[in-house]
Coordinates of C-alpha atoms and ligand atoms in Angstrom, one line a residue:
X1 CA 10.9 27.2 -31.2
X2 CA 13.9 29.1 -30.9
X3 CA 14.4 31.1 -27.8
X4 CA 15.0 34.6 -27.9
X5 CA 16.0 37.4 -25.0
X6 CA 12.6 37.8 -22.9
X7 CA 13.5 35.1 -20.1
X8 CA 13.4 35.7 -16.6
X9 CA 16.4 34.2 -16.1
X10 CA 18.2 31.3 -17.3
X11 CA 19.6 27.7 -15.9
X12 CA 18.8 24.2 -15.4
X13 CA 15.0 23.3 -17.0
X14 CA 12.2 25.6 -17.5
X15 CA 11.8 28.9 -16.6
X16 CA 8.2 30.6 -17.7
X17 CA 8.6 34.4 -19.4
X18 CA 7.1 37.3 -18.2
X19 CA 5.8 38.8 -21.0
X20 CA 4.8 35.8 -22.7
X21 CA 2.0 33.0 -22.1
X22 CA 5.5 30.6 -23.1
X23 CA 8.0 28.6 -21.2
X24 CA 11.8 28.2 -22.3
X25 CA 13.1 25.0 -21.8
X26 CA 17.2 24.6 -21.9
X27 CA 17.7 21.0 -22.7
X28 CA 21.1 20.2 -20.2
X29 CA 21.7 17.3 -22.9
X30 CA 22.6 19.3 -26.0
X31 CA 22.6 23.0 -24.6
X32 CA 19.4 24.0 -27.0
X33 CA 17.1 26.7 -25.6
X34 CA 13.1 26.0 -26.6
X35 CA 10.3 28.3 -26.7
X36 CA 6.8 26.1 -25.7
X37 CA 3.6 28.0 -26.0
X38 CA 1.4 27.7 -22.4
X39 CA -2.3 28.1 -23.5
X40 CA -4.8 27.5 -20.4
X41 CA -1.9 26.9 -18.0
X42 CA -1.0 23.9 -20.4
X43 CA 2.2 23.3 -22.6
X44 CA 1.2 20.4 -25.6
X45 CA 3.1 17.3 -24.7
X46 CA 3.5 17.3 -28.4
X47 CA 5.7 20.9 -28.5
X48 CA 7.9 18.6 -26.3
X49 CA 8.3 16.1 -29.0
X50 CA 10.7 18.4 -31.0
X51 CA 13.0 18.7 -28.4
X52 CA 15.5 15.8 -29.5
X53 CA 19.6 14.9 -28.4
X54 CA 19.8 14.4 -32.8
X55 CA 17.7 14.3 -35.4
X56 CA 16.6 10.9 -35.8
X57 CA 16.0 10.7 -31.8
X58 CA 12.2 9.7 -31.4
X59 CA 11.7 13.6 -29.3
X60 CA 10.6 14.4 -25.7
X61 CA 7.6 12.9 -24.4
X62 CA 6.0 13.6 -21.0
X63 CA 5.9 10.4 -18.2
X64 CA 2.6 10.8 -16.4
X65 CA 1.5 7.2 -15.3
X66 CA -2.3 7.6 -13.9
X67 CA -2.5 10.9 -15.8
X68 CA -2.0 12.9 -12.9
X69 CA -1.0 16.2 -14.4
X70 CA -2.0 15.5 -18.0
X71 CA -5.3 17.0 -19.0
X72 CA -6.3 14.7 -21.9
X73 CA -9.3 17.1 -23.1
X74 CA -11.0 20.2 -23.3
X75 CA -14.5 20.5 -21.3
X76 CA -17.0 22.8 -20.7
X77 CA -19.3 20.7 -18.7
X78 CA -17.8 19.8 -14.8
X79 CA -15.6 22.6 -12.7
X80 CA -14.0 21.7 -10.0
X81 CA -11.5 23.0 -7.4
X82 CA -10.4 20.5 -5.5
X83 CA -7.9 23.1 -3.0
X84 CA -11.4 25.0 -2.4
X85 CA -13.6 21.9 -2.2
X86 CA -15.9 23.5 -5.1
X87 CA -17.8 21.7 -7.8
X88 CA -19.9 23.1 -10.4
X89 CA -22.2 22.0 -13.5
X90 CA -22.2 24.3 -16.7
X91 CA -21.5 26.6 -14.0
X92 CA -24.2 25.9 -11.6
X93 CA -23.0 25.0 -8.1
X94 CA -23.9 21.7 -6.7
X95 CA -25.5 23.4 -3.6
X96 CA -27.9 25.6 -6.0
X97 CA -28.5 22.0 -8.3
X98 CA -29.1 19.9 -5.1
X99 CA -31.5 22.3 -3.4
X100 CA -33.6 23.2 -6.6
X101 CA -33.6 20.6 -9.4
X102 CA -34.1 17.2 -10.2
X103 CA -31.6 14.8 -11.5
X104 CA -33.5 14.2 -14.8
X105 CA -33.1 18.2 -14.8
X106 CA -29.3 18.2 -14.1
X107 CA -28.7 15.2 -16.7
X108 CA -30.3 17.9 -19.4
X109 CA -28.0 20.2 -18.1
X110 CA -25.2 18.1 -18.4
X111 CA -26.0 16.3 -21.9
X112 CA -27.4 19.8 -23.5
X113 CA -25.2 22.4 -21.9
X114 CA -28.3 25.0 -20.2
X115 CA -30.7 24.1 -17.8
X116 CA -33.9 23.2 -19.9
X117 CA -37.2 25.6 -20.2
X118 CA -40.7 23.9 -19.1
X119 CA -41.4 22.4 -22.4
X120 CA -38.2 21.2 -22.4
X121 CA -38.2 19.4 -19.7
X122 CA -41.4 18.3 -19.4
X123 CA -40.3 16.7 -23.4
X124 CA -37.3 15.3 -21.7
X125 CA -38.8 13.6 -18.9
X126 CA -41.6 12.5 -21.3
X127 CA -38.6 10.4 -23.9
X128 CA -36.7 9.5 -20.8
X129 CA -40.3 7.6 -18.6
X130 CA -41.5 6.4 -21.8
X131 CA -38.0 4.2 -22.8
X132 CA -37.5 2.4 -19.3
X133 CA -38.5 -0.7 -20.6
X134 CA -35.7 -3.2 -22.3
X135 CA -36.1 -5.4 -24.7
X136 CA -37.4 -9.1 -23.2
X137 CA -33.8 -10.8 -24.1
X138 CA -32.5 -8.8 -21.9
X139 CA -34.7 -10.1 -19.4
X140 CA -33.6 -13.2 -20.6
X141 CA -30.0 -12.4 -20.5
X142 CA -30.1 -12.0 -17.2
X143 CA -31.9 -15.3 -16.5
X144 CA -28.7 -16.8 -17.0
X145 CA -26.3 -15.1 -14.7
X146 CA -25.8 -17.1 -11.4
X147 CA -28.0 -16.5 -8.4
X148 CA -25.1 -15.1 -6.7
X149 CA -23.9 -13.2 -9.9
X150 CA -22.2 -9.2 -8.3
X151 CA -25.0 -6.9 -9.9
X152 CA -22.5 -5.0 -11.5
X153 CA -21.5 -7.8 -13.6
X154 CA -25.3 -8.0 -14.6
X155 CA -25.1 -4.0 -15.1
X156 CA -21.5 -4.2 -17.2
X157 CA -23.4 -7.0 -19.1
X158 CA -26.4 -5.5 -19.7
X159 CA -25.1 -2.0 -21.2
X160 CA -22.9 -3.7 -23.5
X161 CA -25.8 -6.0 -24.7
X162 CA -28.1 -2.9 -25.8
X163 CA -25.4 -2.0 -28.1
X164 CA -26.5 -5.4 -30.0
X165 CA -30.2 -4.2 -29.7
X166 CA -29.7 -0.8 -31.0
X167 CA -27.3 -1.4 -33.4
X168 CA -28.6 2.3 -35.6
X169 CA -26.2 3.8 -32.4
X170 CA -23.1 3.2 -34.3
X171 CA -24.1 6.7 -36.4
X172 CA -22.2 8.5 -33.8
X173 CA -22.8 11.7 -35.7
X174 CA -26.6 11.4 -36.7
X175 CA -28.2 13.6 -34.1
X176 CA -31.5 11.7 -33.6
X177 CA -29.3 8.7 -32.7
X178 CA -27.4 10.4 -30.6
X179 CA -30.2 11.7 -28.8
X180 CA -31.7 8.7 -28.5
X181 CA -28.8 6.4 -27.6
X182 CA -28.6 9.2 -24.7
X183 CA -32.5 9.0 -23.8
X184 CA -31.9 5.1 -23.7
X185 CA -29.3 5.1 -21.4
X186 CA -30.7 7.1 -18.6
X187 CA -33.8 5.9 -18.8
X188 CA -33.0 2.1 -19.2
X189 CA -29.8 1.8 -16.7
X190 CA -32.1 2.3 -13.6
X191 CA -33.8 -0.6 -15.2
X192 CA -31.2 -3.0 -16.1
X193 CA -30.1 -2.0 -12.2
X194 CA -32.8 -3.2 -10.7
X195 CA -33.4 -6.3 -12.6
X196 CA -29.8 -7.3 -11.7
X197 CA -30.8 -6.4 -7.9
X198 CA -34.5 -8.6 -8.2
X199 CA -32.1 -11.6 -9.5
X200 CA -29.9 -11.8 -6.7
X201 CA -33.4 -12.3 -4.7
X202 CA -34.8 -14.7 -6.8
X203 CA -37.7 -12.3 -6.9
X204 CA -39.8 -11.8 -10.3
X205 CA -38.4 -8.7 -12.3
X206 CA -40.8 -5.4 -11.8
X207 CA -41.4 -3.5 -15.1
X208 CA -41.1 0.4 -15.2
X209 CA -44.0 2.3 -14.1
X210 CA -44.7 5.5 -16.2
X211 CA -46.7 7.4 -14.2
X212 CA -43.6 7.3 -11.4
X213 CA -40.7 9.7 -11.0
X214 CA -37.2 8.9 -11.7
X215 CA -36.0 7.8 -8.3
X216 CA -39.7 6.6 -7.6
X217 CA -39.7 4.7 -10.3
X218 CA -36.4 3.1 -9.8
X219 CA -37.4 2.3 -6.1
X220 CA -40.5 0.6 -7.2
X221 CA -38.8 -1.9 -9.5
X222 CA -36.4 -2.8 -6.9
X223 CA -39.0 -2.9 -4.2
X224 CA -42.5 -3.6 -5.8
X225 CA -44.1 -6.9 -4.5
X226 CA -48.5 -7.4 -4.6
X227 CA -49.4 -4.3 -4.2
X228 CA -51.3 -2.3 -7.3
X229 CA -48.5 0.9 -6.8
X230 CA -45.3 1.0 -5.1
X231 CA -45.7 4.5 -2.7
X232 CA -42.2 5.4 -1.9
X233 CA -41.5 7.6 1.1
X234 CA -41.0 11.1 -0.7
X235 CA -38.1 12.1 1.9
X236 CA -36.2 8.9 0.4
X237 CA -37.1 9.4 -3.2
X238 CA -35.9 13.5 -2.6
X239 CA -32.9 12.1 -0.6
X240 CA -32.3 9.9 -3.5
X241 CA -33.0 12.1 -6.1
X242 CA -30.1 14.2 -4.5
X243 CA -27.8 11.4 -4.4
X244 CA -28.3 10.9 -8.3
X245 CA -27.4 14.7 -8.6
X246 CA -24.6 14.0 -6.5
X247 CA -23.2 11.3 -8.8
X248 CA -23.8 12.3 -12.1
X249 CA -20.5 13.8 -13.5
X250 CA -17.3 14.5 -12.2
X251 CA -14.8 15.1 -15.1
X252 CA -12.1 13.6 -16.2
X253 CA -12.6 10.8 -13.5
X254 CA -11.3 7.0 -14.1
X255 CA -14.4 5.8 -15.4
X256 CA -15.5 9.4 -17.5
X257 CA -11.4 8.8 -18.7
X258 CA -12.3 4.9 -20.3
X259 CA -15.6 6.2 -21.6
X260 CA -13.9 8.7 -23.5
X261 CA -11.0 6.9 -24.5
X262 CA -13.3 3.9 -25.9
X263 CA -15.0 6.0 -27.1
X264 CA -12.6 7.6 -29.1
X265 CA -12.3 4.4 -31.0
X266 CA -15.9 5.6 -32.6
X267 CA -17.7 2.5 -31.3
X268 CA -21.3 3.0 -30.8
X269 CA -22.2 4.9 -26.9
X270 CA -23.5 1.8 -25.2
X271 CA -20.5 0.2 -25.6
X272 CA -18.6 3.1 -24.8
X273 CA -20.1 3.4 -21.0
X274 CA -20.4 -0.5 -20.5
X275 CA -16.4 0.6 -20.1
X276 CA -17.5 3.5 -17.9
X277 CA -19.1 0.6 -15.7
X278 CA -16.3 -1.3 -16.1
X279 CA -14.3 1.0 -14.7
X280 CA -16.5 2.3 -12.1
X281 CA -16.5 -0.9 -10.8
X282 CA -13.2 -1.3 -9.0
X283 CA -12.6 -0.6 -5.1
X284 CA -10.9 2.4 -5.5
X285 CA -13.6 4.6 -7.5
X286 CA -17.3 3.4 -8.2
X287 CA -16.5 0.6 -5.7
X288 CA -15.4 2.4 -2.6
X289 CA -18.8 2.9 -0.8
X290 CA -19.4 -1.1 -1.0
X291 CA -15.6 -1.3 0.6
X292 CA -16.8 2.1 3.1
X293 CA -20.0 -0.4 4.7
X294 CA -18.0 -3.5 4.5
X295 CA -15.1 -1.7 7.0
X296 CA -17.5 0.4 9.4
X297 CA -18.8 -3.5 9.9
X298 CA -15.6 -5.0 10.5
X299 CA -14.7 -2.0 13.1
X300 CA -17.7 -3.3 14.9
X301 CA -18.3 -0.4 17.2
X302 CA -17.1 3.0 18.0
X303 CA -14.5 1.9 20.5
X304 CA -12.9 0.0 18.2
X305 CA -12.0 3.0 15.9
X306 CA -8.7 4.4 17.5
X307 CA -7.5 0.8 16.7
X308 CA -8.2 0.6 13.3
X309 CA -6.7 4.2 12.7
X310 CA -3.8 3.1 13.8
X311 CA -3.7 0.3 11.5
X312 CA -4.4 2.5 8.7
X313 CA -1.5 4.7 9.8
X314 CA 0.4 1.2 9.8
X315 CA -0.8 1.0 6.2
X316 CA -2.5 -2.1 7.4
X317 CA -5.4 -0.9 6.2
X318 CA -7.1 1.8 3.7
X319 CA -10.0 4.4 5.2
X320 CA -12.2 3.4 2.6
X321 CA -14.3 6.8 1.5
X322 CA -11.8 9.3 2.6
X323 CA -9.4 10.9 -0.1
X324 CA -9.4 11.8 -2.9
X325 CA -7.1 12.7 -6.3
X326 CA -8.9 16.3 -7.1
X327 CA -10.2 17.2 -3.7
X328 CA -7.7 18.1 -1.2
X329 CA -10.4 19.8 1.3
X330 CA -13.6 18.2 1.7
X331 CA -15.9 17.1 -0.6
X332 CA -19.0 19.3 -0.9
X333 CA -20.7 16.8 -2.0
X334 CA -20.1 14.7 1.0
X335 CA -20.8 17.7 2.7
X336 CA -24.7 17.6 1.0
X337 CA -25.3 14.4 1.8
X338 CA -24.8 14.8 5.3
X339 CA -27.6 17.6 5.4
X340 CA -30.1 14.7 4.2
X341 CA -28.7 11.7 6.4
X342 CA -31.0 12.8 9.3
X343 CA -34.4 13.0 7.0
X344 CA -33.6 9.8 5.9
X345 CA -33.0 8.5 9.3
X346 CA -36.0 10.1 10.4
X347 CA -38.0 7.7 7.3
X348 CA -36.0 4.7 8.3
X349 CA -34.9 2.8 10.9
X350 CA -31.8 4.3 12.6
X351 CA -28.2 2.4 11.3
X352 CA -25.5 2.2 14.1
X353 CA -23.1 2.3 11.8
X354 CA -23.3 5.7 11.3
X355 CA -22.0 6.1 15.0
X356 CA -18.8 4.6 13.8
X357 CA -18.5 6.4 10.8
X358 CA -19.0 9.7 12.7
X359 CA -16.3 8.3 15.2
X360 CA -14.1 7.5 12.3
X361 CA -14.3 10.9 10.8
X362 CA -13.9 12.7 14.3
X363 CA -11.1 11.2 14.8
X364 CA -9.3 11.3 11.5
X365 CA -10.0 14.9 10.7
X366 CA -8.4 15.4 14.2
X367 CA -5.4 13.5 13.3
X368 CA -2.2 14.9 11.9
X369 CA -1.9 11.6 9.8
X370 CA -5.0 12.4 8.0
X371 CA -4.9 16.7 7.9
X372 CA -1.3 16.4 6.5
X373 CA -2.1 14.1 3.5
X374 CA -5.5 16.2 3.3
X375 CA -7.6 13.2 3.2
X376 CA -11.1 14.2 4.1
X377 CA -14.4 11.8 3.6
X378 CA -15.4 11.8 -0.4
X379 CA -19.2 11.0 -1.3
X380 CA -18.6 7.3 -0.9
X381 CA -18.4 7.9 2.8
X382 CA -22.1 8.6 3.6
X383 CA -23.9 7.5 0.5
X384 CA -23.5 3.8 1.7
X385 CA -25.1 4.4 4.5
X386 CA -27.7 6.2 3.1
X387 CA -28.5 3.4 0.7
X388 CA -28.5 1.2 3.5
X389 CA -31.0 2.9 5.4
X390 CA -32.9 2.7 1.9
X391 CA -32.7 -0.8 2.7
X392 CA -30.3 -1.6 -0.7
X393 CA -28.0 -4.1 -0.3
X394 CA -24.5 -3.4 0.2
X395 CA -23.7 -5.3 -3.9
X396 CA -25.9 -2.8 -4.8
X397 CA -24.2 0.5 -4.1
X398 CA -21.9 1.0 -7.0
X399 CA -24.7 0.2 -9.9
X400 CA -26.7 2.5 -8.5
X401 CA -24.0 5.2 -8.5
X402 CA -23.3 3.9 -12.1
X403 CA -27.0 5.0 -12.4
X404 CA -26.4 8.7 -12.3
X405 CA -23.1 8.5 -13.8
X406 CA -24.5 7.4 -16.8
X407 CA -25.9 10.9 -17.5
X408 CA -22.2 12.4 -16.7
X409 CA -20.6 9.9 -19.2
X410 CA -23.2 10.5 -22.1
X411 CA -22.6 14.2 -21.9
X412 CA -18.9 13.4 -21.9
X413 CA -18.9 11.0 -24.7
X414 CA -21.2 13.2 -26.4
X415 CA -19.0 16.8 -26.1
X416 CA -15.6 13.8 -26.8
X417 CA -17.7 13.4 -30.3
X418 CA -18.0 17.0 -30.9
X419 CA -14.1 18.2 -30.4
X420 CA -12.4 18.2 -33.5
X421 CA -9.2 17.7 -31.4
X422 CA -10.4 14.3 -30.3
X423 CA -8.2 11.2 -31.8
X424 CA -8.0 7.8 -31.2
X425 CA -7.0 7.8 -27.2
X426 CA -3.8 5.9 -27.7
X427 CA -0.4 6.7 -25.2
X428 CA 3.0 6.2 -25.7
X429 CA 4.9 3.8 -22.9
X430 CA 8.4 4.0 -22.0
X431 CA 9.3 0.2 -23.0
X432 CA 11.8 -2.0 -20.1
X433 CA 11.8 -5.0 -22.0
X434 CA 14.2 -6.8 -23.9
X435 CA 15.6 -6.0 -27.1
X436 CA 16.6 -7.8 -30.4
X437 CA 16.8 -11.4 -28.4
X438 CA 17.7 -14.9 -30.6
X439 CA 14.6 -16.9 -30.8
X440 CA 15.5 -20.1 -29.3
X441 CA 13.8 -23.6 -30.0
X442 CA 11.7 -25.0 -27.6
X443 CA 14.2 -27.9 -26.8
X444 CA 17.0 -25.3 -26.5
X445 CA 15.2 -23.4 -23.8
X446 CA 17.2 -23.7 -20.1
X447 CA 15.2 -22.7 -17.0
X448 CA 14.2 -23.4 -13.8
X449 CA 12.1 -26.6 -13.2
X450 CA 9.5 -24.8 -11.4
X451 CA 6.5 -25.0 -13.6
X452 CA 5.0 -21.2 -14.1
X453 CA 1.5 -21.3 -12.2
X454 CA -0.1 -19.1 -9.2
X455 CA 2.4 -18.4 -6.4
X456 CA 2.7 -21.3 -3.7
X457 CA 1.3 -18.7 -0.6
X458 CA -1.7 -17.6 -3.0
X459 CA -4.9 -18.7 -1.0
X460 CA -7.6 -21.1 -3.2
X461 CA -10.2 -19.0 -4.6
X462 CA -13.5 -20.0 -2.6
X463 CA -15.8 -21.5 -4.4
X464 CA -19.2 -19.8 -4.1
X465 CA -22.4 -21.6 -4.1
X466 CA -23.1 -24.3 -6.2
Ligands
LIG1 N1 -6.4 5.7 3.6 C1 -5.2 5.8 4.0 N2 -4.2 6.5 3.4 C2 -4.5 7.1 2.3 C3 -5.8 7.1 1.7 C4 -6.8 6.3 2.4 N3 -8.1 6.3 2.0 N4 -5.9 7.8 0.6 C5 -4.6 8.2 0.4 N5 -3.8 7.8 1.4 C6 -2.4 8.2 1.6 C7 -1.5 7.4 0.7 O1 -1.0 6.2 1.3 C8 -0.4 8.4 0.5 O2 0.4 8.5 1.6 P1 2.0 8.5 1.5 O3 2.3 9.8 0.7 O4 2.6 8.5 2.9 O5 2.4 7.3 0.7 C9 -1.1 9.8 0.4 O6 -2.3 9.6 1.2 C10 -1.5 10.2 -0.9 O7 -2.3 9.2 -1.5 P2 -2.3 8.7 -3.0 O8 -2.6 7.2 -3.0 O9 -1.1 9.2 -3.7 O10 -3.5 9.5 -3.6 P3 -4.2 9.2 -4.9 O11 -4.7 10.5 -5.5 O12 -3.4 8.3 -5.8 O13 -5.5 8.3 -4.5 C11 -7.6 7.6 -3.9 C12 -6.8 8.7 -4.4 C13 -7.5 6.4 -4.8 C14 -9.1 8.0 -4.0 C15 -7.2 7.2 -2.5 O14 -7.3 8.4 -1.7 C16 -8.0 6.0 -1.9 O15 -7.6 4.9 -2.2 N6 -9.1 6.3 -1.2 C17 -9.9 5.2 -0.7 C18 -10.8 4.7 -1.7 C19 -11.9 5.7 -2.0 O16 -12.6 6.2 -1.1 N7 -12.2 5.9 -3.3 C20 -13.3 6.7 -3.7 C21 -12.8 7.9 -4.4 S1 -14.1 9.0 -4.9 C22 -14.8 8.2 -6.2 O17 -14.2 7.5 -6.9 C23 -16.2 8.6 -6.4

């Protein structure tokens, strides 16, 4: 790595060549020049590793807590600009996927790399309808979750379990298993979804129906009481349908991250995205359009909005479904959903809520707080309302965004598989702790006589139910 004449210029840290796709680094410690090789606008955080103060130092390493400007992999299968507010599929635009394909289409796409022919599809769609149903210990399984259990407990749950019912998965390089651990996914998540949602009613489970779409399909079993069919209104299956293309990948996200670095441990796929769910789970990714409904309820009504900006800009309080860690313009696919809101309304009964959300958004987008952070609504900000015009409960939101994303994680865990670069995920820390301390016997340990438990202030957990 030895630096030669064709710098810019010199001084303190890096300066990038002109000639070359390299960047000299002049390490201030020792006075040593090094040459790093930029490929895709990347250094290796390993070239860094031979930049040391003496030769048994450990080497460089890179600090990037949250991976914020660390790309972990290579991917051909989710563009986005986030500056430009654009987001592409195997480099289709979301606008052209929305307005012309299904999601069952657009989870080929993503899991095969091209849009699929007619017989393709038509195969696809065949393997996907016709492995809906889970085995009837899973129905069991989910006997014995609370009544009040969060459905995406029941979803985490239930994707881990299949693992156990397919155990063949664990050939993560036989093709057929591949294929049909991917097949499974999609077509048994929407299940698993909706028997979690049918247990929180006490209601009987409702079994796939073949001869139904996707999103049709996936309504019925949530919906389905006596009657012979479930007929869904097509303006909310299409509006639905959308949302599912809406959701389905969006690289190197949170959840996409922990499905790939599970999966880089080799376990078998289910297990893999029962981590995805995991992670999708929490407020600030999967969860944020439960947290978006459960804060345009608290404001109440439009009126109250000014007030409730200003205790955001107090940091009071977070604008749940604005902002975003890629997108620093808004979010073309919040953008998408908007275009269906009113078709939906139109099939539904009207929300009031989405007064205040359109209140909200005035106002913040107006709102120097907002513009100078670039925090614009994200596809949690709509989609909750949406889903509860659909009439889905508000528990419900973030499984059936985990529905969709299954597709997105599959094809990630899949092309993860593939890359001969891919290693055990496994990062390096910067350790604070002690050092080389004296073990002490337990009678010779001095400390306070405050007994380690929860902090005094902490409020009791409520008990729930029974
Ligand atoms: N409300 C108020 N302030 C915000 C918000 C928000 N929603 N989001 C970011 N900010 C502020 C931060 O306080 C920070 O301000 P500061 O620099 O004065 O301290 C600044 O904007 C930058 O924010 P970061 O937290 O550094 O941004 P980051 O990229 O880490 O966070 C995230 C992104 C987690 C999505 C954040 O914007 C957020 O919490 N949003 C609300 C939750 C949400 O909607 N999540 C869904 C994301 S989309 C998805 O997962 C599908």
């Amino acid at each position: 790595m030895a630096t030669e004449e064709k710098t810019q210029q010199q001084g303190d840290g890096a300066v990038a060549t002109a000639e070359q796709d390299t960047l000299t680094v002049t390490d201030n410690r020792t006075g040593e020049r090094y040459e790093l090789e930029v490929t895709d606008g990347t250094i290796r955080a390993m070239d860094l590793r031979g930049i040391k103060v003496a030769d048994d130092d450990f080497g460089l390493m890179a600090y990037d807590p949250a991976y914020t400007n660390t790309a972990s992999c290579r991917s051909a299968i989710t563009y986005i600009d986030g500056e430009a507010g654009i987001l592409q599929h195997r480099g289709y635009s979301i606008e052209q996927l929305c307005e012309h394909s299904t999601y069952l289409e657009v989870a080929y796409l993503l899991t095969f790399g091209e849009l699929p022919t007619k017989p393709q599809l038509e195969r696809w769609t065949f393997d996907v309808t016709h492995h809906t149903f889970v085995h009837e210990d899973i129905k069991n399984l989910f006997e014995t979750f609370r009544y009040d259990a969060h459905p995406m407990g029941m979803l985490l749950s239930g994707v881990g379990a299949l693992s156990t019912f397919y155990p063949e998965a664990k050939h993560i390089d036989d093709p057929e298993e591949r294929y049909m651990a991917a097949v499974r996914m999609i077509a048994k998540v929407p299940t698993l979804a909706a028997f979690a949602y049918r247990h929180s009613l006490g209601l009987p489970y409702v079994y796939p129906d073949n001869d139904l779409d996707y999103p049709s399909n996936f309504l019925s079993m949530l919906f389905k009481k006596t009657e012979i069919r479930y007929e869904a209104d097509p303006r909310l299956t299409k509006a639905l349908d959308v949302l599912f293309i809406l959701h389905a990948d969006h690289e190197q996200n949170c959840s996409t991250a922990a499905v790939r670095a599970v999966g880089s441990s080799q376990v078998d796929p289910y297990s893999a995205v029962a981590a995805g769910v995991a992670a999708l789970y929490g407020p600030l990714h999967g969860g944020a359009n439960e947290q978006v409904l459960r804060m345009l309820r608290r404001i109440e009504s439009p009126e109250n909005v000014p007030d409730f900006l200003q205790g955001v800009k107090n940091r009071e309080e977070r604008l749940m479904g604005f902002g975003h860690r890629v997108y620093k313009n808004y979010d073309p696919r919040a953008r998408i959903i908007q275009q269906h809101m009113e078709e939906v309304f139109e099939a539904t009964e009207y929300n009031p809520l989405v007064e205040i959300a359109r209140e909200l958004e005035k106002r913040a987008l107006d709102d120097e707080y907002f513009t100078d952070r670039k925090l614009y609504p994200n596809v949690d900000y709509y989609s909750g309302i949406i889903y509860e015009a659909l009439q889905i409960p508000t528990d419900m939101f973030t499984v059936i965004f985990a529905i969709p994303r299954t597709s997105g994680w599959v094809a990630q865990w899949m092309e993860g598989n593939d890359d001969p670069e891919q290693k055990i995920a496994r990062p390096r820390q910067i350790y604070t702790g002690h050092r080389d301390r004296e073990y002490l016997p337990i009678d010779d340990r001095e400390g306070p006589e405050k007994i380690t438990g929860p902090p005094a202030r902490r409020p009791k957990r409520q008990r729930r139910g029974a």
